[in-house]
XYZ file of C-alpha atoms in Angstrom:
739
model
C -20.430 20.868 -6.921
C -21.878 20.716 -3.493
C -21.648 16.838 -2.415
C -23.850 17.153 0.210
C -26.540 17.829 -1.742
C -28.349 15.724 -4.556
C -27.023 16.229 -8.206
C -28.515 19.181 -9.977
C -31.545 18.217 -13.048
C -29.166 19.633 -15.265
C -26.373 17.234 -14.123
C -28.599 14.394 -14.145
C -29.463 15.180 -17.466
C -26.401 15.909 -19.064
C -25.164 12.222 -17.610
C -27.771 10.261 -19.157
C -27.655 12.040 -22.620
C -23.993 12.118 -22.728
C -23.879 8.577 -21.501
C -26.741 7.259 -23.834
C -25.922 9.681 -26.852
C -26.614 6.693 -29.756
C -30.491 6.756 -28.528
C -30.841 10.653 -29.813
C -28.363 10.340 -32.561
C -28.356 8.866 -36.364
C -24.646 7.982 -37.706
C -23.423 9.169 -40.757
C -21.634 7.308 -43.521
C -18.085 8.583 -41.728
C -19.003 7.091 -38.551
C -19.600 10.254 -36.724
C -22.956 11.278 -34.925
C -25.646 13.602 -35.610
C -28.726 14.774 -33.688
C -31.784 12.979 -34.763
C -34.026 15.762 -33.822
C -33.876 19.481 -34.569
C -33.167 20.593 -30.980
C -31.473 23.760 -30.185
C -29.560 23.538 -26.966
C -29.169 27.115 -24.614
C -25.349 27.959 -25.373
C -24.163 27.397 -21.264
C -26.369 23.431 -21.818
C -23.774 22.982 -25.078
C -20.547 23.886 -22.959
C -21.510 21.927 -20.406
C -22.540 18.902 -22.260
C -19.073 19.190 -24.177
C -17.413 19.421 -20.888
C -19.225 16.163 -19.576
C -18.552 14.200 -22.250
C -14.905 14.901 -22.106
C -14.552 14.223 -18.301
C -16.479 11.217 -18.300
C -13.913 10.010 -21.196
C -17.054 9.655 -23.450
C -15.597 12.444 -26.780
C -14.176 10.826 -29.259
C -14.109 11.444 -33.254
C -17.657 9.764 -33.439
C -19.696 11.472 -30.559
C -17.726 15.068 -31.262
C -19.771 15.094 -34.375
C -22.874 16.290 -32.818
C -21.223 19.471 -32.345
C -20.550 20.121 -36.039
C -24.016 21.818 -36.060
C -23.387 25.423 -34.927
C -27.131 26.244 -34.483
C -27.906 23.064 -32.437
C -25.174 23.067 -30.617
C -23.486 26.627 -30.197
C -20.555 26.472 -28.539
C -18.354 29.184 -26.616
C -16.638 28.334 -24.095
C -15.236 24.441 -24.946
C -13.540 22.024 -22.761
C -12.053 18.881 -24.048
C -9.600 18.026 -21.136
C -8.294 14.609 -22.157
C -10.338 13.877 -25.176
C -9.065 11.410 -27.731
C -9.953 12.970 -30.982
C -7.915 13.330 -34.217
C -7.269 16.803 -35.594
C -9.736 16.106 -38.748
C -12.600 15.602 -35.822
C -11.426 18.433 -34.090
C -11.211 21.107 -36.853
C -14.797 19.855 -38.491
C -16.324 19.755 -35.383
C -15.583 22.556 -32.925
C -13.603 25.171 -35.421
C -16.683 26.439 -36.988
C -17.886 27.798 -33.782
C -17.160 31.144 -32.167
C -15.233 30.304 -29.281
C -14.352 32.542 -26.519
C -12.363 29.863 -24.569
C -10.564 26.520 -25.633
C -8.967 24.011 -22.957
C -7.420 21.290 -24.752
C -5.154 20.136 -21.713
C -3.742 16.487 -22.078
C -5.958 15.595 -24.898
C -4.619 12.405 -27.248
C -1.185 12.695 -28.839
C -2.544 12.495 -32.266
C -3.778 16.076 -31.729
C -0.860 18.358 -31.689
C -0.810 22.425 -30.885
C -0.156 22.749 -34.574
C -3.309 21.344 -35.293
C -5.204 22.995 -33.218
C -3.849 26.506 -33.745
C -4.287 25.768 -37.945
C -7.693 24.842 -37.538
C -8.141 27.771 -34.985
C -6.556 29.884 -37.173
C -8.757 28.920 -40.558
C -11.834 30.600 -39.072
C -11.563 34.075 -39.349
C -13.979 34.941 -36.892
C -12.358 33.271 -34.280
C -9.050 34.667 -34.586
C -10.644 37.960 -33.432
C -13.230 36.017 -30.747
C -11.075 33.547 -28.912
C -9.758 35.182 -25.599
C -8.563 32.051 -23.853
C -6.370 28.702 -24.428
C -5.454 26.475 -22.620
C -3.079 23.503 -24.422
C -1.195 22.493 -21.281
C 0.413 18.889 -22.194
C 0.451 18.969 -25.636
C 2.984 17.528 -28.162
C 3.935 20.504 -30.111
C 4.048 18.713 -33.716
C 4.444 15.761 -35.361
C 7.944 14.063 -36.377
C 6.727 14.696 -40.549
C 5.858 18.585 -39.573
C 7.490 21.371 -38.027
C 6.201 23.392 -36.187
C 5.120 26.911 -37.807
C 4.231 29.931 -35.927
C 0.477 30.097 -35.706
C -0.263 31.943 -32.224
C 0.216 35.317 -33.581
C -2.857 34.730 -35.954
C -5.064 34.827 -32.882
C -5.331 38.455 -32.129
C -8.187 38.400 -29.761
C -6.378 36.080 -27.472
C -5.857 37.619 -23.651
C -4.734 34.338 -21.642
C -2.698 31.384 -23.289
C -1.012 28.441 -21.167
C 0.859 26.224 -22.659
C 2.832 24.566 -19.596
C 4.265 20.869 -19.600
C 4.982 21.402 -23.255
C 8.263 20.974 -25.523
C 7.444 24.501 -26.305
C 10.851 26.876 -27.175
C 12.241 30.415 -27.719
C 11.306 30.877 -31.218
C 7.406 29.881 -29.817
C 7.811 32.636 -26.798
C 8.736 35.060 -29.247
C 5.790 34.519 -31.300
C 3.464 34.357 -28.809
C 4.840 37.849 -27.598
C 3.369 39.322 -30.540
C -0.291 38.835 -29.323
C -1.465 42.339 -29.235
C -4.037 42.028 -26.474
C -2.613 39.111 -24.100
C -2.601 39.883 -20.562
C -1.837 36.242 -18.733
C 1.099 33.646 -20.013
C 1.742 30.300 -18.282
C 4.848 28.711 -19.699
C 5.509 26.549 -16.909
C 7.860 23.920 -17.342
C 8.518 24.431 -20.695
C 11.887 24.417 -22.643
C 12.229 28.229 -22.970
C 15.919 29.471 -22.043
C 15.763 33.213 -22.593
C 12.489 35.572 -21.383
C 13.667 38.741 -23.164
C 11.020 38.359 -25.457
C 8.514 39.233 -22.661
C 9.759 42.999 -22.753
C 7.099 42.685 -26.022
C 4.351 42.324 -23.265
C 5.671 45.025 -20.978
C 3.017 47.048 -21.124
C -0.037 44.618 -21.342
C 0.750 41.284 -19.250
C -0.544 40.949 -15.924
C -0.580 37.004 -15.086
C 2.992 35.491 -15.702
C 3.653 31.884 -14.722
C 6.627 29.981 -14.911
C 6.886 27.379 -12.393
C 9.567 24.888 -12.810
C 11.667 26.451 -16.183
C 14.506 23.779 -16.187
C 16.068 24.966 -18.791
C 16.495 28.567 -18.058
C 20.047 30.190 -19.017
C 19.423 33.698 -17.773
C 21.261 34.688 -14.635
C 19.638 36.120 -11.590
C 20.467 39.779 -12.878
C 19.097 38.937 -16.115
C 16.150 37.433 -15.217
C 15.649 40.222 -12.636
C 16.137 43.002 -15.381
C 13.129 41.379 -17.448
C 11.035 41.172 -15.041
C 11.449 44.721 -13.577
C 10.186 46.314 -16.603
C 6.873 44.075 -16.248
C 5.505 47.600 -14.392
C 1.945 46.834 -14.814
C 2.415 42.800 -13.365
C -0.014 41.702 -10.650
C 0.274 38.060 -10.595
C 3.938 36.272 -10.913
C 4.993 32.744 -10.347
C 7.869 31.694 -10.054
C 8.010 28.708 -8.068
C 10.042 25.450 -8.239
C 9.381 22.100 -6.829
C 12.693 20.737 -8.372
C 14.300 22.996 -5.533
C 17.204 24.200 -7.768
C 20.079 26.414 -5.637
C 19.187 29.715 -7.806
C 18.524 32.710 -5.187
C 16.409 34.356 -7.483
C 13.285 34.617 -4.914
C 15.693 35.725 -2.075
C 17.001 38.629 -4.545
C 13.270 39.537 -6.023
C 12.371 39.590 -2.287
C 15.133 42.273 -1.357
C 14.935 44.408 -4.726
C 13.398 47.512 -3.869
C 10.417 48.861 -5.527
C 10.599 45.951 -8.058
C 7.049 45.036 -9.407
C 4.636 47.407 -7.404
C 1.579 46.603 -8.786
C 2.299 42.732 -7.895
C -0.822 41.560 -5.911
C 0.014 37.904 -6.158
C 3.454 36.163 -5.912
C 4.519 32.350 -5.672
C 8.062 31.001 -4.702
C 7.491 27.567 -3.647
C 9.767 25.154 -3.668
C 12.519 28.447 -3.718
C 15.971 28.594 -1.691
C 16.969 31.156 1.004
C 13.234 32.607 1.503
C 12.594 34.152 4.805
C 9.509 35.479 7.045
C 11.339 38.884 7.541
C 12.234 39.290 3.992
C 8.617 37.884 2.866
C 6.642 40.188 5.109
C 8.712 43.406 3.844
C 7.930 42.998 0.742
C 4.176 41.961 1.338
C 4.249 45.486 3.688
C 5.493 47.372 0.556
C 2.600 46.094 -1.229
C -0.383 46.970 0.599
C -2.791 45.030 -2.012
C -0.737 41.708 -1.551
C -3.690 39.100 -1.355
C -1.823 35.668 -1.884
C 1.805 34.398 -1.317
C 3.631 31.212 -2.088
C 5.618 29.879 0.385
C 5.013 25.451 0.604
C 8.730 23.744 0.423
C 10.379 26.972 1.512
C 11.649 28.084 5.241
C 9.356 31.036 5.604
C 5.485 30.970 6.291
C 5.898 30.181 9.894
C 5.139 33.685 11.356
C 1.827 34.877 12.409
C 1.712 37.627 9.915
C 1.940 34.634 6.914
C -0.320 32.527 9.065
C -2.659 32.624 5.828
C -5.889 33.456 8.159
C -6.527 36.901 7.110
C -6.816 38.281 3.562
C -3.103 37.260 2.630
C -3.473 33.650 1.367
C -0.856 31.614 1.990
C 0.532 28.210 1.013
C 3.087 26.247 2.650
C 3.522 23.466 5.365
C 2.713 25.696 9.159
C -1.014 25.144 9.718
C -4.029 23.791 8.389
C -4.889 26.528 6.346
C -1.790 26.788 4.342
C -1.816 23.525 3.673
C -4.978 23.197 2.242
C -4.791 26.729 -0.083
C -1.481 24.271 -1.554
C -3.649 21.477 -2.258
C -6.104 23.781 -3.686
C -4.227 25.829 -5.889
C -1.080 23.345 -6.967
C -3.725 20.095 -8.005
C -1.903 19.933 -11.067
C 1.297 20.157 -9.841
C 2.687 16.730 -9.018
C 5.579 17.412 -6.398
C 3.270 20.121 -4.467
C 0.345 17.989 -4.199
C 3.102 15.275 -2.722
C 4.347 17.518 -0.799
C 1.381 19.211 0.879
C -0.150 15.569 1.206
C 2.922 14.544 3.276
C 2.237 17.813 5.244
C -1.385 16.774 5.494
C -0.966 13.594 6.866
C 0.147 14.358 10.340
C -2.286 17.034 10.578
C -5.320 14.535 10.031
C -4.333 12.028 13.075
C -5.726 14.219 15.735
C -8.707 15.305 13.695
C -12.268 14.552 15.490
C -14.664 16.515 13.511
C -15.578 15.110 9.424
C -13.948 17.576 7.199
C -15.268 16.661 3.890
C -13.447 20.187 2.318
C -10.237 18.430 3.025
C -11.416 15.065 1.632
C -12.430 16.937 -1.245
C -9.146 18.497 -1.739
C -7.286 15.059 -1.142
C -9.598 13.247 -4.194
C -8.701 16.334 -6.515
C -4.988 15.758 -5.995
C -5.793 11.649 -6.374
C -7.460 12.507 -9.413
C -4.769 14.342 -11.467
C -2.229 12.087 -10.701
C -3.653 8.540 -10.497
C -0.041 7.251 -12.002
C 2.206 8.679 -9.476
C 2.820 6.387 -6.129
C 4.084 8.826 -4.125
C 0.692 11.152 -4.288
C -1.195 8.181 -4.197
C 0.293 6.918 -0.911
C -0.159 9.850 1.193
C -3.250 10.661 -0.309
C -4.512 7.220 0.675
C -3.795 7.356 3.820
C -4.963 10.963 4.180
C -7.942 9.274 3.279
C -7.778 6.557 5.956
C -7.397 9.267 8.433
C -10.032 11.691 7.266
C -12.640 8.759 7.194
C -12.255 6.219 9.753
C -14.319 5.389 12.775
C -17.151 7.633 13.159
C -15.945 10.466 10.826
C -17.164 8.597 7.766
C -20.616 9.233 8.552
C -20.103 12.921 8.757
C -19.010 12.504 5.280
C -21.351 13.216 1.977
C -22.015 9.886 0.183
C -21.036 11.082 -2.919
C -17.860 12.471 -1.891
C -17.042 9.082 -0.180
C -18.322 7.638 -3.279
C -15.696 9.598 -5.416
C -12.989 8.783 -3.120
C -13.224 5.028 -2.775
C -13.328 4.943 -6.481
C -9.922 6.430 -6.384
C -8.758 4.112 -3.867
C -9.860 1.233 -6.113
C -8.207 2.633 -9.315
C -4.813 3.030 -7.155
C -5.127 -0.539 -6.176
C -5.544 -1.400 -9.802
C -2.508 1.069 -10.638
C -0.074 -0.384 -8.201
C -1.254 -4.095 -7.258
C 2.106 -5.033 -5.729
C 2.479 -2.037 -3.419
C 2.110 -3.548 -0.102
C 1.401 -0.359 2.307
C -0.461 1.233 -0.528
C -3.043 -1.359 -0.698
C -2.909 -2.039 2.852
C -3.725 1.951 2.875
C -6.467 0.909 0.787
C -8.384 -1.679 2.415
C -7.810 0.016 6.089
C -10.425 2.953 4.136
C -12.338 0.131 2.727
C -12.896 -1.469 5.355
C -15.748 0.945 7.169
C -19.521 0.116 7.871
C -20.427 3.751 6.243
C -18.879 2.920 3.204
C -19.651 -0.930 2.346
C -23.290 -0.372 3.705
C -24.255 3.142 2.158
C -21.917 4.565 -0.385
C -22.137 4.014 -4.130
C -19.336 2.416 -5.544
C -18.385 -0.420 -8.016
C -18.180 -3.343 -5.296
C -18.186 -6.114 -7.715
C -14.724 -4.638 -8.694
C -13.573 -3.922 -5.288
C -14.392 -7.910 -4.196
C -12.101 -9.214 -6.865
C -9.280 -6.604 -6.046
C -9.456 -7.457 -2.366
C -9.674 -11.119 -3.250
C -6.684 -10.798 -5.378
C -4.836 -9.059 -2.420
C -6.165 -11.820 0.176
C -4.794 -14.623 -2.080
C -1.203 -12.711 -2.421
C -0.511 -12.150 1.316
C -0.708 -14.019 4.862
C -0.585 -10.676 7.216
C -3.199 -11.804 9.905
C -4.543 -8.347 10.569
C -4.851 -7.188 6.488
C -6.237 -10.970 6.431
C -9.264 -10.287 8.884
C -9.665 -6.944 7.239
C -9.648 -8.181 3.659
C -12.454 -11.077 4.413
C -14.608 -8.555 6.165
C -14.661 -6.652 3.378
C -15.847 -9.743 1.116
C -18.265 -11.039 3.416
C -20.167 -7.438 2.912
C -19.349 -6.890 -0.324
C -20.997 -10.304 -1.228
C -24.150 -9.502 0.409
C -24.798 -6.468 -1.957
C -23.784 -7.846 -5.192
C -26.299 -9.039 -7.821
C -26.924 -12.405 -8.265
C -24.947 -12.864 -11.410
C -22.635 -10.695 -10.118
C -21.970 -12.701 -6.739
C -22.334 -16.223 -9.623
C -19.319 -14.539 -11.389
C -17.110 -13.809 -8.352
C -17.693 -17.091 -6.374
C -16.714 -18.957 -10.236
C -13.450 -18.075 -9.978
C -12.202 -20.904 -8.445
C -8.816 -19.104 -6.703
C -11.454 -17.354 -4.609
C -13.470 -20.324 -2.802
C -10.028 -21.976 -2.471
C -8.337 -19.458 -0.966
C -11.195 -18.751 1.567
C -11.621 -22.536 2.576
C -7.619 -22.624 3.130
C -8.301 -19.626 5.797
C -11.400 -22.017 6.983
C -9.169 -25.008 7.218
C -6.143 -22.709 9.082
C -8.545 -21.466 11.740
C -10.021 -25.145 12.560
C -6.994 -26.610 12.640
C -5.702 -24.383 15.264
C -9.088 -24.655 17.156
C -9.425 -20.384 17.013
C -13.150 -18.953 16.750
C -12.381 -15.324 15.827
C -13.362 -12.515 13.359
C -11.179 -13.573 10.543
C -13.103 -17.324 10.540
C -16.444 -15.368 11.044
C -15.891 -12.935 8.018
C -14.707 -16.214 5.823
C -17.362 -17.869 6.625
C -20.033 -15.312 5.660
C -18.126 -14.694 2.592
C -18.391 -18.057 1.367
C -22.187 -18.223 2.536
C -23.043 -15.157 0.312
C -20.817 -16.282 -2.440
C -22.845 -19.788 -2.850
C -25.973 -17.581 -2.535
C -28.179 -18.896 -5.786
C -24.836 -19.617 -7.835
C -24.585 -23.101 -8.612
C -20.969 -23.385 -10.041
C -19.679 -21.389 -6.756
C -21.392 -24.447 -4.824
C -19.907 -27.151 -7.157
C -16.440 -25.280 -6.374
C -17.342 -25.662 -2.533
C -17.974 -29.325 -3.407
C -15.153 -30.027 -5.150
C -12.484 -28.520 -3.007
C -13.582 -30.742 -0.167
C -15.792 -27.915 1.314
C -18.682 -30.456 2.731
C -15.774 -32.478 4.610
C -14.244 -29.115 5.950
C -17.481 -27.867 7.390
C -18.241 -30.934 8.723
C -15.268 -30.852 10.806
C -16.039 -27.384 11.821
C -19.060 -28.407 12.976
C -17.154 -31.193 14.890
C -14.814 -28.577 16.142
C -17.233 -26.079 17.603
C -19.910 -27.644 19.122
C -20.979 -24.968 21.571
C -20.385 -22.164 18.496
C -23.804 -21.129 17.659
C -22.868 -18.214 15.579
C -20.321 -20.242 13.804
C -23.009 -23.356 13.156
C -25.201 -20.504 11.657
C -23.048 -19.562 8.967
C -21.980 -23.127 8.230
C -25.657 -24.383 7.800
C -26.641 -20.957 5.894
C -23.869 -21.633 3.596
C -25.274 -25.881 3.395
C -28.549 -24.591 2.629
C -27.097 -23.060 -0.327
C -25.570 -26.178 -1.460
C -28.717 -28.348 -0.889
C -30.750 -25.964 -2.969
C -28.917 -27.044 -6.200
C -30.525 -30.290 -6.902
C -27.744 -31.587 -9.103
C -25.395 -31.539 -5.769
C -27.669 -33.688 -3.328
C -26.291 -36.713 -4.209
C -23.111 -35.101 -2.409
C -25.277 -34.509 0.732
C -26.319 -37.791 0.935
C -24.205 -39.225 3.635
C -25.204 -40.937 6.752
C -22.738 -38.836 8.696
C -23.268 -35.383 7.523
C -27.068 -35.865 8.219
C -26.576 -37.117 11.773
C -25.115 -33.810 12.306
C -28.060 -31.627 10.514
C -30.701 -34.146 12.748
C -28.787 -33.082 15.532
C -28.492 -29.418 14.798
C -32.753 -29.425 14.309
C -32.910 -29.844 17.594
C -30.936 -26.980 18.637
C -32.235 -24.538 21.328
C -31.218 -21.902 19.001
C -33.861 -21.095 16.844
C -30.937 -19.699 13.733
C -29.527 -23.033 14.313
C -32.387 -25.176 13.831
C -33.852 -22.746 11.244
C -30.456 -23.565 8.847
C -30.494 -27.022 9.486
C -34.379 -27.678 8.788
C -33.652 -25.682 5.292
C -31.325 -28.418 4.454
C -33.283 -31.092 5.134
C -36.501 -29.332 3.586
C -34.408 -29.371 0.315
C -32.940 -32.465 0.781
C -36.340 -34.079 0.932
C -38.155 -31.969 -1.243
C -37.033 -34.350 -4.341
C -39.089 -37.450 -3.726
C -38.647 -40.712 -2.699
C -37.367 -41.655 -5.811
C -33.939 -39.667 -5.541
C -33.697 -40.584 -1.886
C -30.180 -42.974 -1.930
C -30.631 -43.677 1.489
C -33.133 -45.546 4.108
C -36.967 -44.099 3.336
C -37.818 -44.908 6.948
C -35.018 -42.096 7.507
C -36.328 -40.209 5.091
C -39.998 -40.285 6.822
C -38.307 -39.781 10.225
C -36.896 -36.843 9.396
C -39.726 -35.410 8.181
C -41.704 -35.994 10.951
C -38.987 -34.311 13.084
C -38.472 -31.523 10.240
C -42.415 -30.846 10.963
C -42.540 -30.798 14.642
C -39.235 -29.018 15.208
C -40.902 -26.215 13.146
C -43.949 -26.134 15.142
C -41.733 -25.716 18.404
C -39.729 -22.463 17.335
C -40.598 -19.353 19.297
C -41.072 -16.212 17.035
C -37.523 -14.568 16.879
C -37.205 -10.506 18.275
C -35.879 -9.591 15.219
C -34.966 -10.638 11.499
C -32.446 -13.437 11.418
C -31.786 -13.999 7.555
C -32.221 -11.569 4.757
C -33.145 -12.680 1.189
C -33.019 -11.220 -2.240
C -35.344 -13.813 -3.798
C -38.062 -16.053 -2.672
C -37.392 -18.198 -6.082
C -35.925 -21.184 -4.239
C -39.177 -21.503 -2.171
C -41.365 -21.517 -4.511
C -40.947 -25.458 -5.450
C -40.750 -26.330 -1.765
C -44.483 -24.882 -1.784
C -45.634 -27.448 -4.140
C -44.454 -30.349 -2.215
C -48.078 -31.332 -0.881
C -46.749 -35.230 -0.033
C -44.165 -33.425 2.472
C -46.441 -30.842 4.685
C -42.783 -30.664 6.665
C -41.258 -29.109 3.488
C -43.896 -26.547 2.668
C -43.812 -25.393 6.344
C -40.495 -24.587 6.422
C -40.874 -22.439 3.231
C -44.293 -20.608 4.756
C -42.524 -20.279 8.182
C -39.096 -18.571 6.482
C -41.396 -16.370 4.121
C -43.981 -15.524 7.200
C -40.596 -14.607 9.197
C -39.396 -11.979 7.090
C -42.229 -10.278 5.643
C -43.747 -9.916 9.263
C -40.095 -8.430 10.363
C -39.632 -5.855 6.803
C -43.033 -6.065 5.354
C -41.673 -2.962 3.332
C -39.226 -4.935 1.679
C -40.127 -8.458 1.355
C -44.203 -7.896 0.644
C -42.833 -5.925 -2.028
C -40.474 -8.699 -3.234
C -42.939 -11.619 -2.791
C -45.612 -9.648 -5.186
C -43.122 -8.677 -7.511
C -42.155 -12.743 -7.763
C -45.823 -13.919 -8.227
C -45.680 -15.330 -4.876
C -49.582 -13.988 -3.964
C -50.362 -16.458 -6.461
C -48.165 -19.369 -4.946
C -49.452 -18.497 -1.352
C -53.819 -18.849 -2.568
C -52.987 -22.117 -4.951
C -51.431 -23.547 -1.146
C -54.323 -22.250 0.922
C -57.091 -23.629 -1.397
C -55.705 -26.822 -2.188
C -56.931 -29.527 -0.977
C -54.273 -31.913 0.320
C -52.736 -29.067 2.641
C -51.872 -29.441 5.860
C -53.754 -26.942 8.226
C -50.174 -25.951 10.136
C -49.201 -25.047 6.199
C -52.561 -23.433 5.569
C -52.244 -21.564 8.780
C -49.156 -19.599 7.772
C -50.221 -19.416 3.976
C -52.763 -17.203 5.089
C -51.042 -15.378 7.905
C -48.758 -14.292 4.864
C -51.680 -13.502 2.686
C -52.829 -11.184 5.440
C -49.486 -9.294 5.952
C -49.723 -9.202 1.613
C -53.247 -7.816 1.616
C -52.761 -5.193 4.170
C -49.438 -3.919 2.775
C -51.118 -3.561 -0.516
C -54.324 -1.676 1.108
C -51.413 0.358 3.283
C -49.414 1.262 0.157
C -51.302 0.244 -2.899
C -48.433 -1.649 -4.247
C -49.322 -4.383 -6.421
C -46.273 -5.669 -7.543
C -43.779 -4.822 -10.527
C -43.220 -6.647 -13.792
C -39.802 -7.876 -12.383
C -38.349 -9.452 -10.135
C -36.087 -8.334 -7.662
C -32.347 -10.207 -8.148
C -30.525 -8.465 -5.125
C -30.005 -9.957 -1.796
C -27.922 -9.289 1.412
C -27.922 -13.042 2.667
C -25.134 -12.860 5.931
C -23.387 -9.706 7.070
C -21.571 -10.426 10.128
């Protein structure tokens, strides 16, 4: 699939059906699902649906039941890789189909090769129709039941892959009796003797035996068998364990051996030279591939891999990418290729989505292999740093970012891996535009921040958190901020920077993170107060009296605290209000605005809950009203909101026009700067009715009425221009502050 293009309609439909299968099904007595309607899927779509369900981890004993009906969902090429289904469910759902292909690689251990073969053999028609069978990484049989020779009953089989299985010589003898077998992969099995292959010498075209760790044949015996497979076109004798055997050298130097060969892989083998490889290839003009990764060969121009002869190796980018493409499921070779790729990515100046896609494939196939994840995450950073990320497709970056998060979860204590992932995450393109699980990411980065003191990484971590928190839903922000350790750690960083008298990016990002986490989250606001956050933030204001950017962030957070009525008593402190009143008169409108917001919220609940002197309240309201009227129109949007709900109660304060005026000014400001977003939001949340009520109320102050009419004009123009009248549900997502 091309990640640069939008998903196809088929992909979108398959994703919907597979993820919400219960909506289209009824549950039978045995717990399995059955399609509710008598639909008949095109055969290709049935294959794709099964594969999609398996790939997304949705195929199990219940969901696989929909495939029991061969009339509705007719399978031909079945892929159930990594599925978790029982032998009974496999037999009932898949074995009745006249399959051409079955890929059951790495299914759960409860479904053994013996189970699969017994089920397939029970269908007489399937014995003849099945042409390709992939059983990589499976268990041969259960401990209670010994393996039986069942391969030979699959008379139609042309291709069999049984790598990474405890597969022995007796099994090989059984396989080699298959009358039509042309392709065989026995990589990393327990075969000790290859003599049974001679039973296939007239038919075998493809033979893959990567890393046969228990082979007991001498080089001469092995070559004696191979030399008789005269029809062989593709041979793989690679070994990433790099044993000392000289089989590759002797094969290359044996005149006339395997004359039909067009593809030979000797990656990881010793004593392989460019000269020997070139002579071998030149004797066979039809050669299209040579595998030379982790050998001493592949460095000559002849073997560059640029022409019709494809080469895996480490001499250049072309060879390395070919290795990642061909060896994506071979852990050792992926690690080797990534190691060499890393040195090349240092100097890349153009975006290379093709290479990033190969790196992602290696990460996906080896999620628990530290060395693969370590090398891959380093390559990801080099391939996406700075402006390179903007040349990458969004979907590809989304997939890669999820893989980085999985690596962080899998290896929480590996500092270098965590550092690599954080470096990649700290990208404007990724954090702002790319779809991935931001909530998980924020939790992972926060956990890292609590366990490490590295100053450079600390700056990056709080930058990531501040941006991610601004992108979360209200519910997610509240859930994240409700974790007491998160608030404590961020306050600890603020305390450190304040005591040092340091204004730097780390302090600004940390203040932004706290601002975003307290937004519409009473629990987080309470944590802030209980951990002496108010006292600390007063100290911040005192320590940096001329830093308007710091003042804005501090006051922005304190606005969030002031929105929580039950915390008003904590803010009714004379010294605190003196600071706020002073900042109300700041020449910086961004600072004055947030100071005004705090005063508006604190005075909005009336005289009965005001615990300080009433003349002070009256003075603050007068100064609030006066200050707002003096504000110039900002050139750009100075604040972003995800909801207008906190403003509506303020609009109802007809006895305190200064409070109403602040709320109306805030709404008018964002609606005038970003009408497409905020006029729609205001219509969604019932703002039209609220503002009309303010305009028509007899006690509305003229200054407030003027702003209300201005906003209503904006709303009417927006409706006339777009036809938008408002949704049935309010928006709940907002960006508050992104430094």
